[in-house]
PDB file of N, H, CA, C and O in Angstrom:
ATOM      1  N   MET A   1      20.036 -23.385  73.270  1.00  0.00           N
ATOM      2  CA  MET A   1      21.236 -22.545  73.252  1.00  0.00           C
ATOM      3  C   MET A   1      21.032 -21.320  72.364  1.00  0.00           C
ATOM      4  O   MET A   1      21.518 -20.235  72.681  1.00  0.00           O
ATOM      5  N   LYS A   2      20.319 -21.490  71.256  1.00  0.00           N
ATOM      6  H   LYS A   2      19.925 -22.372  70.998  1.00  0.00           H
ATOM      7  CA  LYS A   2      20.114 -20.362  70.356  1.00  0.00           C
ATOM      8  C   LYS A   2      19.227 -19.305  70.985  1.00  0.00           C
ATOM      9  O   LYS A   2      19.350 -18.123  70.664  1.00  0.00           O
ATOM     10  N   GLY A   3      18.331 -19.715  71.878  1.00  0.00           N
ATOM     11  H   GLY A   3      18.231 -20.675  72.138  1.00  0.00           H
ATOM     12  CA  GLY A   3      17.451 -18.763  72.543  1.00  0.00           C
ATOM     13  C   GLY A   3      18.225 -17.750  73.366  1.00  0.00           C
ATOM     14  O   GLY A   3      17.847 -16.581  73.443  1.00  0.00           O
ATOM     15  N   LYS A   4      19.308 -18.201  73.979  1.00  0.00           N
ATOM     16  H   LYS A   4      19.615 -19.151  73.917  1.00  0.00           H
ATOM     17  CA  LYS A   4      20.136 -17.294  74.776  1.00  0.00           C
ATOM     18  C   LYS A   4      20.843 -16.267  73.898  1.00  0.00           C
ATOM     19  O   LYS A   4      21.085 -15.140  74.328  1.00  0.00           O
ATOM     20  N   LYS A   5      21.167 -16.648  72.690  1.00  0.00           N
ATOM     21  H   LYS A   5      20.971 -17.564  72.340  1.00  0.00           H
ATOM     22  CA  LYS A   5      21.858 -15.731  71.781  1.00  0.00           C
ATOM     23  C   LYS A   5      20.914 -14.675  71.211  1.00  0.00           C
ATOM     24  O   LYS A   5      21.360 -13.630  70.737  1.00  0.00           O
ATOM     25  N   ILE A   6      19.625 -14.944  71.256  1.00  0.00           N
ATOM     26  H   ILE A   6      19.262 -15.792  71.641  1.00  0.00           H
ATOM     27  CA  ILE A   6      18.642 -13.999  70.740  1.00  0.00           C
ATOM     28  C   ILE A   6      18.300 -12.941  71.780  1.00  0.00           C
ATOM     29  O   ILE A   6      17.844 -11.853  71.429  1.00  0.00           O
ATOM     30  N   VAL A   7      18.515 -13.248  73.051  1.00  0.00           N
ATOM     31  H   VAL A   7      18.886 -14.133  73.336  1.00  0.00           H
ATOM     32  CA  VAL A   7      18.114 -12.347  74.125  1.00  0.00           C
ATOM     33  C   VAL A   7      18.838 -11.004  74.046  1.00  0.00           C
ATOM     34  O   VAL A   7      18.198  -9.957  74.140  1.00  0.00           O
ATOM     35  N   ALA A   8      20.138 -11.017  73.879  1.00  0.00           N
ATOM     36  H   ALA A   8      20.657 -11.868  73.803  1.00  0.00           H
ATOM     37  CA  ALA A   8      20.908  -9.766  73.876  1.00  0.00           C
ATOM     38  C   ALA A   8      20.488  -8.827  72.738  1.00  0.00           C
ATOM     39  O   ALA A   8      20.226  -7.652  72.998  1.00  0.00           O
ATOM     40  N   PRO A   9      20.414  -9.299  71.495  1.00  0.00           N
ATOM     41  CA  PRO A   9      19.950  -8.387  70.438  1.00  0.00           C
ATOM     42  C   PRO A   9      18.525  -7.890  70.669  1.00  0.00           C
ATOM     43  O   PRO A   9      18.214  -6.741  70.354  1.00  0.00           O
ATOM     44  N   ALA A  10      17.662  -8.738  71.212  1.00  0.00           N
ATOM     45  H   ALA A  10      17.915  -9.671  71.467  1.00  0.00           H
ATOM     46  CA  ALA A  10      16.282  -8.329  71.462  1.00  0.00           C
ATOM     47  C   ALA A  10      16.217  -7.255  72.544  1.00  0.00           C
ATOM     48  O   ALA A  10      15.462  -6.291  72.420  1.00  0.00           O
ATOM     49  N   VAL A  11      17.009  -7.420  73.604  1.00  0.00           N
ATOM     50  H   VAL A  11      17.623  -8.203  73.705  1.00  0.00           H
ATOM     51  CA  VAL A  11      17.013  -6.428  74.682  1.00  0.00           C
ATOM     52  C   VAL A  11      17.574  -5.101  74.189  1.00  0.00           C
ATOM     53  O   VAL A  11      17.013  -4.043  74.474  1.00  0.00           O
ATOM     54  N   ILE A  12      18.664  -5.153  73.459  1.00  0.00           N
ATOM     55  H   ILE A  12      19.120  -6.013  73.228  1.00  0.00           H
ATOM     56  CA  ILE A  12      19.270  -3.930  72.931  1.00  0.00           C
ATOM     57  C   ILE A  12      18.303  -3.224  71.982  1.00  0.00           C
ATOM     58  O   ILE A  12      18.164  -2.002  72.026  1.00  0.00           O
ATOM     59  N   THR A  13      17.635  -3.996  71.126  1.00  0.00           N
ATOM     60  H   THR A  13      17.748  -4.989  71.090  1.00  0.00           H
ATOM     61  CA  THR A  13      16.667  -3.394  70.202  1.00  0.00           C
ATOM     62  C   THR A  13      15.498  -2.785  70.958  1.00  0.00           C
ATOM     63  O   THR A  13      15.029  -1.704  70.603  1.00  0.00           O
ATOM     64  N   ALA A  14      15.021  -3.462  71.997  1.00  0.00           N
ATOM     65  H   ALA A  14      15.402  -4.341  72.286  1.00  0.00           H
ATOM     66  CA  ALA A  14      13.914  -2.928  72.788  1.00  0.00           C
ATOM     67  C   ALA A  14      14.315  -1.612  73.451  1.00  0.00           C
ATOM     68  O   ALA A  14      13.538  -0.658  73.450  1.00  0.00           O
ATOM     69  N   LEU A  15      15.518  -1.553  74.013  1.00  0.00           N
ATOM     70  H   LEU A  15      16.150  -2.328  74.013  1.00  0.00           H
ATOM     71  CA  LEU A  15      15.991  -0.310  74.622  1.00  0.00           C
ATOM     72  C   LEU A  15      16.133   0.796  73.586  1.00  0.00           C
ATOM     73  O   LEU A  15      15.782   1.947  73.845  1.00  0.00           O
ATOM     74  N   LEU A  16      16.642   0.447  72.427  1.00  0.00           N
ATOM     75  H   LEU A  16      16.927  -0.488  72.217  1.00  0.00           H
ATOM     76  CA  LEU A  16      16.807   1.427  71.358  1.00  0.00           C
ATOM     77  C   LEU A  16      15.458   1.953  70.878  1.00  0.00           C
ATOM     78  O   LEU A  16      15.300   3.151  70.643  1.00  0.00           O
ATOM     79  N   VAL A  17      14.488   1.054  70.734  1.00  0.00           N
ATOM     80  H   VAL A  17      14.616   0.081  70.925  1.00  0.00           H
ATOM     81  CA  VAL A  17      13.154   1.478  70.303  1.00  0.00           C
ATOM     82  C   VAL A  17      12.514   2.371  71.364  1.00  0.00           C
ATOM     83  O   VAL A  17      11.868   3.363  71.025  1.00  0.00           O
ATOM     84  N   LEU A  18      12.684   2.033  72.645  1.00  0.00           N
ATOM     85  H   LEU A  18      13.209   1.228  72.920  1.00  0.00           H
ATOM     86  CA  LEU A  18      12.162   2.896  73.710  1.00  0.00           C
ATOM     87  C   LEU A  18      12.813   4.271  73.670  1.00  0.00           C
ATOM     88  O   LEU A  18      12.149   5.286  73.880  1.00  0.00           O
ATOM     89  N   TRP A  19      14.103   4.300  73.402  1.00  0.00           N
ATOM     90  H   TRP A  19      14.642   3.476  73.231  1.00  0.00           H
ATOM     91  CA  TRP A  19      14.833   5.564  73.286  1.00  0.00           C
ATOM     92  C   TRP A  19      14.255   6.409  72.143  1.00  0.00           C
ATOM     93  O   TRP A  19      13.996   7.601  72.308  1.00  0.00           O
ATOM     94  N   PHE A  20      14.061   5.779  70.994  1.00  0.00           N
ATOM     95  H   PHE A  20      14.272   4.810  70.859  1.00  0.00           H
ATOM     96  CA  PHE A  20      13.502   6.490  69.845  1.00  0.00           C
ATOM     97  C   PHE A  20      12.064   6.933  70.101  1.00  0.00           C
ATOM     98  O   PHE A  20      11.658   8.006  69.657  1.00  0.00           O
ATOM     99  N   LEU A  21      11.288   6.106  70.821  1.00  0.00           N
ATOM    100  H   LEU A  21      11.618   5.234  71.181  1.00  0.00           H
ATOM    101  CA  LEU A  21       9.920   6.496  71.153  1.00  0.00           C
ATOM    102  C   LEU A  21       9.903   7.717  72.075  1.00  0.00           C
ATOM    103  O   LEU A  21       9.015   8.564  71.978  1.00  0.00           O
ATOM    104  N   GLY A  22      10.888   7.798  72.967  1.00  0.00           N
ATOM    105  H   GLY A  22      11.609   7.110  73.046  1.00  0.00           H
ATOM    106  CA  GLY A  22      11.000   8.971  73.824  1.00  0.00           C
ATOM    107  C   GLY A  22      11.261  10.232  73.006  1.00  0.00           C
ATOM    108  O   GLY A  22      10.637  11.268  73.233  1.00  0.00           O
ATOM    109  N   TYR A  23      12.170  10.138  72.069  1.00  0.00           N
ATOM    110  H   TYR A  23      12.677   9.296  71.884  1.00  0.00           H
ATOM    111  CA  TYR A  23      12.435  11.277  71.204  1.00  0.00           C
ATOM    112  C   TYR A  23      11.234  11.600  70.313  1.00  0.00           C
ATOM    113  O   TYR A  23      10.966  12.765  70.020  1.00  0.00           O
ATOM    114  N   LEU A  24      10.525  10.572  69.892  1.00  0.00           N
ATOM    115  H   LEU A  24      10.743   9.626  70.130  1.00  0.00           H
ATOM    116  CA  LEU A  24       9.319  10.789  69.091  1.00  0.00           C
ATOM    117  C   LEU A  24       8.267  11.532  69.909  1.00  0.00           C
ATOM    118  O   LEU A  24       7.603  12.434  69.399  1.00  0.00           O
ATOM    119  N   ALA A  25       8.118  11.158  71.163  1.00  0.00           N
ATOM    120  H   ALA A  25       8.658  10.425  71.577  1.00  0.00           H
ATOM    121  CA  ALA A  25       7.171  11.851  72.037  1.00  0.00           C
ATOM    122  C   ALA A  25       7.587  13.306  72.231  1.00  0.00           C
ATOM    123  O   ALA A  25       6.744  14.203  72.214  1.00  0.00           O
ATOM    124  N   LEU A  26       8.885  13.540  72.417  1.00  0.00           N
ATOM    125  H   LEU A  26       9.569  12.811  72.432  1.00  0.00           H
ATOM    126  CA  LEU A  26       9.368  14.919  72.534  1.00  0.00           C
ATOM    127  C   LEU A  26       9.094  15.703  71.266  1.00  0.00           C
ATOM    128  O   LEU A  26       8.715  16.873  71.317  1.00  0.00           O
ATOM    129  N   CYS A  27       9.285  15.065  70.147  1.00  0.00           N
ATOM    130  H   CYS A  27       9.593  14.114  70.105  1.00  0.00           H
ATOM    131  CA  CYS A  27       9.040  15.717  68.860  1.00  0.00           C
ATOM    132  C   CYS A  27       7.576  16.127  68.729  1.00  0.00           C
ATOM    133  O   CYS A  27       7.260  17.166  68.148  1.00  0.00           O
ATOM    134  N   LEU A  28       6.695  15.304  69.274  1.00  0.00           N
ATOM    135  H   LEU A  28       6.951  14.460  69.745  1.00  0.00           H
ATOM    136  CA  LEU A  28       5.268  15.607  69.199  1.00  0.00           C
ATOM    137  C   LEU A  28       4.836  16.652  70.220  1.00  0.00           C
ATOM    138  O   LEU A  28       3.884  17.395  69.981  1.00  0.00           O
ATOM    139  N   LEU A  29       5.531  16.717  71.361  1.00  0.00           N
ATOM    140  H   LEU A  29       6.304  16.113  71.555  1.00  0.00           H
ATOM    141  CA  LEU A  29       5.116  17.607  72.436  1.00  0.00           C
ATOM    142  C   LEU A  29       5.705  19.013  72.343  1.00  0.00           C
ATOM    143  O   LEU A  29       5.076  19.978  72.777  1.00  0.00           O
ATOM    144  N   VAL A  30       6.894  19.131  71.788  1.00  0.00           N
ATOM    145  H   VAL A  30       7.405  18.347  71.436  1.00  0.00           H
ATOM    146  CA  VAL A  30       7.560  20.431  71.709  1.00  0.00           C
ATOM    147  C   VAL A  30       6.921  21.249  70.586  1.00  0.00           C
ATOM    148  O   VAL A  30       6.788  20.758  69.465  1.00  0.00           O
ATOM    149  N   PRO A  31       6.529  22.478  70.873  1.00  0.00           N
ATOM    150  CA  PRO A  31       5.931  23.293  69.809  1.00  0.00           C
ATOM    151  C   PRO A  31       6.968  23.677  68.746  1.00  0.00           C
ATOM    152  O   PRO A  31       8.010  24.259  69.047  1.00  0.00           O
ATOM    153  N   MET A  32       6.652  23.337  67.518  1.00  0.00           N
ATOM    154  H   MET A  32       5.805  22.865  67.274  1.00  0.00           H
ATOM    155  CA  MET A  32       7.525  23.676  66.386  1.00  0.00           C
ATOM    156  C   MET A  32       6.671  23.660  65.127  1.00  0.00           C
ATOM    157  O   MET A  32       5.549  23.155  65.148  1.00  0.00           O
ATOM    158  N   PRO A  33       7.184  24.203  64.040  1.00  0.00           N
ATOM    159  CA  PRO A  33       6.413  24.203  62.788  1.00  0.00           C
ATOM    160  C   PRO A  33       6.071  22.777  62.340  1.00  0.00           C
ATOM    161  O   PRO A  33       6.790  21.822  62.636  1.00  0.00           O
ATOM    162  N   VAL A  34       4.978  22.668  61.635  1.00  0.00           N
ATOM    163  H   VAL A  34       4.394  23.443  61.394  1.00  0.00           H
ATOM    164  CA  VAL A  34       4.462  21.364  61.226  1.00  0.00           C
ATOM    165  C   VAL A  34       5.471  20.598  60.377  1.00  0.00           C
ATOM    166  O   VAL A  34       5.607  19.384  60.525  1.00  0.00           O
ATOM    167  N   PHE A  35       6.177  21.295  59.492  1.00  0.00           N
ATOM    168  H   PHE A  35       6.066  22.282  59.373  1.00  0.00           H
ATOM    169  CA  PHE A  35       7.157  20.609  58.628  1.00  0.00           C
ATOM    170  C   PHE A  35       8.234  19.926  59.463  1.00  0.00           C
ATOM    171  O   PHE A  35       8.556  18.763  59.222  1.00  0.00           O
ATOM    172  N   PHE A  36       8.789  20.630  60.434  1.00  0.00           N
ATOM    173  H   PHE A  36       8.528  21.575  60.630  1.00  0.00           H
ATOM    174  CA  PHE A  36       9.848  20.058  61.260  1.00  0.00           C
ATOM    175  C   PHE A  36       9.313  18.936  62.142  1.00  0.00           C
ATOM    176  O   PHE A  36      10.001  17.944  62.385  1.00  0.00           O
ATOM    177  N   ARG A  37       8.090  19.100  62.616  1.00  0.00           N
ATOM    178  H   ARG A  37       7.532  19.906  62.419  1.00  0.00           H
ATOM    179  CA  ARG A  37       7.477  18.056  63.433  1.00  0.00           C
ATOM    180  C   ARG A  37       7.289  16.790  62.599  1.00  0.00           C
ATOM    181  O   ARG A  37       7.621  15.694  63.051  1.00  0.00           O
ATOM    182  N   ALA A  38       6.763  16.933  61.395  1.00  0.00           N
ATOM    183  H   ALA A  38       6.493  17.823  61.028  1.00  0.00           H
ATOM    184  CA  ALA A  38       6.542  15.775  60.526  1.00  0.00           C
ATOM    185  C   ALA A  38       7.865  15.117  60.136  1.00  0.00           C
ATOM    186  O   ALA A  38       7.983  13.892  60.141  1.00  0.00           O
ATOM    187  N   ALA A  39       8.853  15.938  59.801  1.00  0.00           N
ATOM    188  H   ALA A  39       8.757  16.934  59.797  1.00  0.00           H
ATOM    189  CA  ALA A  39      10.158  15.385  59.419  1.00  0.00           C
ATOM    190  C   ALA A  39      10.795  14.641  60.589  1.00  0.00           C
ATOM    191  O   ALA A  39      11.340  13.551  60.414  1.00  0.00           O
ATOM    192  N   GLY A  40      10.727  15.222  61.769  1.00  0.00           N
ATOM    193  H   GLY A  40      10.285  16.107  61.912  1.00  0.00           H
ATOM    194  CA  GLY A  40      11.290  14.564  62.947  1.00  0.00           C
ATOM    195  C   GLY A  40      10.596  13.251  63.253  1.00  0.00           C
ATOM    196  O   GLY A  40      11.242  12.251  63.567  1.00  0.00           O
ATOM    197  N   CYS A  41       9.274  13.264  63.160  1.00  0.00           N
ATOM    198  H   CYS A  41       8.750  14.076  62.905  1.00  0.00           H
ATOM    199  CA  CYS A  41       8.515  12.037  63.419  1.00  0.00           C
ATOM    200  C   CYS A  41       8.855  10.959  62.396  1.00  0.00           C
ATOM    201  O   CYS A  41       9.009   9.790  62.751  1.00  0.00           O
ATOM    202  N   LEU A  42       8.973  11.342  61.143  1.00  0.00           N
ATOM    203  H   LEU A  42       8.849  12.292  60.854  1.00  0.00           H
ATOM    204  CA  LEU A  42       9.315  10.360  60.106  1.00  0.00           C
ATOM    205  C   LEU A  42      10.698   9.765  60.333  1.00  0.00           C
ATOM    206  O   LEU A  42      10.906   8.568  60.136  1.00  0.00           O
ATOM    207  N   VAL A  43      11.638  10.601  60.746  1.00  0.00           N
ATOM    208  H   VAL A  43      11.470  11.573  60.906  1.00  0.00           H
ATOM    209  CA  VAL A  43      12.994  10.108  60.998  1.00  0.00           C
ATOM    210  C   VAL A  43      12.983   9.072  62.117  1.00  0.00           C
ATOM    211  O   VAL A  43      13.586   8.008  61.983  1.00  0.00           O
ATOM    212  N   PHE A  44      12.302   9.377  63.217  1.00  0.00           N
ATOM    213  H   PHE A  44      11.812  10.242  63.326  1.00  0.00           H
ATOM    214  CA  PHE A  44      12.307   8.443  64.339  1.00  0.00           C
ATOM    215  C   PHE A  44      11.495   7.188  64.030  1.00  0.00           C
ATOM    216  O   PHE A  44      11.855   6.100  64.479  1.00  0.00           O
ATOM    217  N   LEU A  45      10.417   7.318  63.281  1.00  0.00           N
ATOM    218  H   LEU A  45      10.125   8.202  62.916  1.00  0.00           H
ATOM    219  CA  LEU A  45       9.674   6.132  62.865  1.00  0.00           C
ATOM    220  C   LEU A  45      10.521   5.256  61.939  1.00  0.00           C
ATOM    221  O   LEU A  45      10.476   4.029  62.028  1.00  0.00           O
ATOM    222  N   ALA A  46      11.286   5.885  61.057  1.00  0.00           N
ATOM    223  H   ALA A  46      11.323   6.882  60.985  1.00  0.00           H
ATOM    224  CA  ALA A  46      12.172   5.123  60.174  1.00  0.00           C
ATOM    225  C   ALA A  46      13.258   4.410  60.978  1.00  0.00           C
ATOM    226  O   ALA A  46      13.580   3.256  60.694  1.00  0.00           O
ATOM    227  N   LEU A  47      13.819   5.081  61.969  1.00  0.00           N
ATOM    228  H   LEU A  47      13.557   6.018  62.200  1.00  0.00           H
ATOM    229  CA  LEU A  47      14.840   4.452  62.807  1.00  0.00           C
ATOM    230  C   LEU A  47      14.278   3.262  63.581  1.00  0.00           C
ATOM    231  O   LEU A  47      14.951   2.243  63.736  1.00  0.00           O
ATOM    232  N   ILE A  48      13.062   3.391  64.061  1.00  0.00           N
ATOM    233  H   ILE A  48      12.515   4.219  63.935  1.00  0.00           H
ATOM    234  CA  ILE A  48      12.421   2.282  64.761  1.00  0.00           C
ATOM    235  C   ILE A  48      12.216   1.110  63.802  1.00  0.00           C
ATOM    236  O   ILE A  48      12.485  -0.039  64.152  1.00  0.00           O
ATOM    237  N   GLY A  49      11.740   1.406  62.597  1.00  0.00           N
ATOM    238  H   GLY A  49      11.522   2.340  62.313  1.00  0.00           H
ATOM    239  CA  GLY A  49      11.532   0.354  61.604  1.00  0.00           C
ATOM    240  C   GLY A  49      12.815  -0.357  61.215  1.00  0.00           C
ATOM    241  O   GLY A  49      12.845  -1.581  61.090  1.00  0.00           O
ATOM    242  N   VAL A  50      13.870   0.412  61.027  1.00  0.00           N
ATOM    243  H   VAL A  50      13.846   1.407  61.129  1.00  0.00           H
ATOM    244  CA  VAL A  50      15.165  -0.180  60.664  1.00  0.00           C
ATOM    245  C   VAL A  50      15.698  -1.032  61.806  1.00  0.00           C
ATOM    246  O   VAL A  50      16.252  -2.105  61.568  1.00  0.00           O
ATOM    247  N   SER A  51      15.542  -0.577  63.028  1.00  0.00           N
ATOM    248  H   SER A  51      15.091   0.295  63.222  1.00  0.00           H
ATOM    249  CA  SER A  51      16.009  -1.345  64.188  1.00  0.00           C
ATOM    250  C   SER A  51      15.303  -2.694  64.267  1.00  0.00           C
ATOM    251  O   SER A  51      15.937  -3.719  64.520  1.00  0.00           O
ATOM    252  N   ILE A  52      14.002  -2.692  64.052  1.00  0.00           N
ATOM    253  H   ILE A  52      13.487  -1.860  63.846  1.00  0.00           H
ATOM    254  CA  ILE A  52      13.248  -3.943  64.108  1.00  0.00           C
ATOM    255  C   ILE A  52      13.620  -4.852  62.938  1.00  0.00           C
ATOM    256  O   ILE A  52      13.695  -6.070  63.099  1.00  0.00           O
ATOM    257  N   TYR A  53      13.853  -4.271  61.769  1.00  0.00           N
ATOM    258  H   TYR A  53      13.792  -3.281  61.638  1.00  0.00           H
ATOM    259  CA  TYR A  53      14.272  -5.063  60.612  1.00  0.00           C
ATOM    260  C   TYR A  53      15.634  -5.724  60.863  1.00  0.00           C
ATOM    261  O   TYR A  53      15.827  -6.899  60.553  1.00  0.00           O
ATOM    262  N   VAL A  54      16.562  -4.967  61.421  1.00  0.00           N
ATOM    263  H   VAL A  54      16.405  -4.012  61.673  1.00  0.00           H
ATOM    264  CA  VAL A  54      17.897  -5.511  61.704  1.00  0.00           C
ATOM    265  C   VAL A  54      17.806  -6.618  62.745  1.00  0.00           C
ATOM    266  O   VAL A  54      18.513  -7.621  62.647  1.00  0.00           O
ATOM    267  N   LEU A  55      16.936  -6.445  63.746  1.00  0.00           N
ATOM    268  H   LEU A  55      16.362  -5.630  63.826  1.00  0.00           H
ATOM    269  CA  LEU A  55      16.745  -7.504  64.738  1.00  0.00           C
ATOM    270  C   LEU A  55      16.217  -8.772  64.064  1.00  0.00           C
ATOM    271  O   LEU A  55      16.690  -9.871  64.353  1.00  0.00           O
ATOM    272  N   ALA A  56      15.250  -8.623  63.180  1.00  0.00           N
ATOM    273  H   ALA A  56      14.866  -7.730  62.946  1.00  0.00           H
ATOM    274  CA  ALA A  56      14.704  -9.791  62.488  1.00  0.00           C
ATOM    275  C   ALA A  56      15.778 -10.490  61.665  1.00  0.00           C
ATOM    276  O   ALA A  56      15.845 -11.719  61.649  1.00  0.00           O
ATOM    277  N   GLU A  57      16.613  -9.723  60.985  1.00  0.00           N
ATOM    278  H   GLU A  57      16.559  -8.724  60.997  1.00  0.00           H
ATOM    279  CA  GLU A  57      17.705 -10.317  60.199  1.00  0.00           C
ATOM    280  C   GLU A  57      18.705 -11.041  61.103  1.00  0.00           C
ATOM    281  O   GLU A  57      19.195 -12.116  60.756  1.00  0.00           O
ATOM    282  N   ARG A  58      19.002 -10.457  62.249  1.00  0.00           N
ATOM    283  H   ARG A  58      18.604  -9.584  62.531  1.00  0.00           H
ATOM    284  CA  ARG A  58      19.951 -11.083  63.185  1.00  0.00           C
ATOM    285  C   ARG A  58      19.384 -12.380  63.738  1.00  0.00           C
ATOM    286  O   ARG A  58      20.115 -13.356  63.909  1.00  0.00           O
ATOM    287  N   ILE A  59      18.086 -12.398  64.017  1.00  0.00           N
ATOM    288  H   ILE A  59      17.492 -11.606  63.878  1.00  0.00           H
ATOM    289  CA  ILE A  59      17.462 -13.630  64.508  1.00  0.00           C
ATOM    290  C   ILE A  59      17.517 -14.712  63.440  1.00  0.00           C
ATOM    291  O   ILE A  59      17.744 -15.880  63.756  1.00  0.00           O
ATOM    292  N   LYS A  60      17.311 -14.342  62.177  1.00  0.00           N
ATOM    293  H   LYS A  60      17.126 -13.393  61.920  1.00  0.00           H
ATOM    294  CA  LYS A  60      17.430 -15.310  61.084  1.00  0.00           C
ATOM    295  C   LYS A  60      18.842 -15.874  61.016  1.00  0.00           C
ATOM    296  O   LYS A  60      19.022 -17.075  60.815  1.00  0.00           O
ATOM    297  N   GLU A  61      19.856 -15.006  61.185  1.00  0.00           N
ATOM    298  H   GLU A  61      19.710 -14.031  61.349  1.00  0.00           H
ATOM    299  CA  GLU A  61      21.243 -15.462  61.152  1.00  0.00           C
ATOM    300  C   GLU A  61      21.529 -16.426  62.295  1.00  0.00           C
ATOM    301  O   GLU A  61      22.181 -17.451  62.099  1.00  0.00           O
ATOM    302  N   ILE A  62      21.048 -16.102  63.471  1.00  0.00           N
ATOM    303  H   ILE A  62      20.518 -15.269  63.630  1.00  0.00           H
ATOM    304  CA  ILE A  62      21.292 -16.966  64.624  1.00  0.00           C
ATOM    305  C   ILE A  62      20.628 -18.317  64.416  1.00  0.00           C
ATOM    306  O   ILE A  62      21.232 -19.354  64.691  1.00  0.00           O
ATOM    307  N   ARG A  63      19.398 -18.318  63.934  1.00  0.00           N
ATOM    308  H   ARG A  63      18.907 -17.476  63.710  1.00  0.00           H
ATOM    309  CA  ARG A  63      18.685 -19.572  63.724  1.00  0.00           C
ATOM    310  C   ARG A  63      19.295 -20.415  62.618  1.00  0.00           C
ATOM    311  O   ARG A  63      19.189 -21.641  62.644  1.00  0.00           O
ATOM    312  N   SER A  64      19.931 -19.775  61.650  1.00  0.00           N
ATOM    313  H   SER A  64      20.017 -18.779  61.628  1.00  0.00           H
ATOM    314  CA  SER A  64      20.555 -20.542  60.571  1.00  0.00           C
ATOM    315  C   SER A  64      21.924 -21.077  60.972  1.00  0.00           C
ATOM    316  O   SER A  64      22.535 -21.847  60.231  1.00  0.00           O
ATOM    317  N   GLY A  65      22.402 -20.669  62.141  1.00  0.00           N
ATOM    318  H   GLY A  65      21.905 -20.044  62.742  1.00  0.00           H
ATOM    319  CA  GLY A  65      23.668 -21.192  62.636  1.00  0.00           C
ATOM    320  C   GLY A  65      24.856 -20.309  62.353  1.00  0.00           C
ATOM    321  O   GLY A  65      25.975 -20.640  62.747  1.00  0.00           O
ATOM    322  N   GLU A  66      24.649 -19.208  61.688  1.00  0.00           N
ATOM    323  H   GLU A  66      23.740 -18.939  61.368  1.00  0.00           H
ATOM    324  CA  GLU A  66      25.757 -18.298  61.401  1.00  0.00           C
ATOM    325  C   GLU A  66      26.004 -17.438  62.633  1.00  0.00           C
ATOM    326  O   GLU A  66      25.159 -16.628  63.014  1.00  0.00           O
ATOM    327  N   GLU A  67      27.153 -17.617  63.245  1.00  0.00           N
ATOM    328  H   GLU A  67      27.840 -18.275  62.936  1.00  0.00           H
ATOM    329  CA  GLU A  67      27.434 -16.971  64.521  1.00  0.00           C
ATOM    330  C   GLU A  67      27.810 -15.499  64.398  1.00  0.00           C
ATOM    331  O   GLU A  67      27.498 -14.700  65.281  1.00  0.00           O
ATOM    332  N   ASP A  68      28.466 -15.146  63.323  1.00  0.00           N
ATOM    333  H   ASP A  68      28.719 -15.795  62.605  1.00  0.00           H
ATOM    334  CA  ASP A  68      28.844 -13.738  63.149  1.00  0.00           C
ATOM    335  C   ASP A  68      28.608 -13.340  61.698  1.00  0.00           C
ATOM    336  O   ASP A  68      28.252 -14.167  60.858  1.00  0.00           O
ATOM    337  N   ASP A  69      28.811 -12.085  61.431  1.00  0.00           N
ATOM    338  H   ASP A  69      29.101 -11.414  62.113  1.00  0.00           H
ATOM    339  CA  ASP A  69      28.565 -11.561  60.087  1.00  0.00           C
ATOM    340  C   ASP A  69      29.779 -11.692  59.169  1.00  0.00           C
ATOM    341  O   ASP A  69      29.716 -11.267  58.015  1.00  0.00           O
ATOM    342  N   LEU A  70      30.870 -12.262  59.645  1.00  0.00           N
ATOM    343  H   LEU A  70      30.922 -12.607  60.582  1.00  0.00           H
ATOM    344  CA  LEU A  70      32.080 -12.341  58.849  1.00  0.00           C
ATOM    345  C   LEU A  70      31.904 -13.255  57.622  1.00  0.00           C
ATOM    346  O   LEU A  70      32.632 -13.112  56.640  1.00  0.00           O
ATOM    347  N   GLY A  71      30.973 -14.162  57.672  1.00  0.00           N
ATOM    348  H   GLY A  71      30.382 -14.278  58.470  1.00  0.00           H
ATOM    349  CA  GLY A  71      30.742 -15.056  56.549  1.00  0.00           C
ATOM    350  C   GLY A  71      30.178 -14.327  55.322  1.00  0.00           C
ATOM    351  O   GLY A  71      30.197 -14.863  54.214  1.00  0.00           O
ATOM    352  N   ASN A  72      29.678 -13.107  55.525  1.00  0.00           N
ATOM    353  H   ASN A  72      29.662 -12.672  56.425  1.00  0.00           H
ATOM    354  CA  ASN A  72      29.116 -12.360  54.407  1.00  0.00           C
ATOM    355  C   ASN A  72      30.190 -11.624  53.603  1.00  0.00           C
ATOM    356  O   ASN A  72      29.889 -11.071  52.545  1.00  0.00           O
ATOM    357  N   TYR A  73      31.432 -11.609  54.082  1.00  0.00           N
ATOM    358  H   TYR A  73      31.677 -12.059  54.941  1.00  0.00           H
ATOM    359  CA  TYR A  73      32.469 -10.807  53.427  1.00  0.00           C
ATOM    360  C   TYR A  73      33.576 -11.650  52.869  1.00  0.00           C
ATOM    361  O   TYR A  73      34.522 -11.120  52.287  1.00  0.00           O
TER     362      TYR A  73
END
């Protein structure tokens, strides 16, 4: 049963990461100054990292039996 609950966050994260990778590719392909290119790439890489971190945290919550985040407040 827990496996089914992991599917939705994993799919959403995968779509989000693909979206960010698309923007990262655009950032690399569009001619612009090096500073803006580096800053843009860092932003999208950070967003990808945060998305994967949040997915990992959500999977831990699901496996521990906590159904929602309301228990943290």
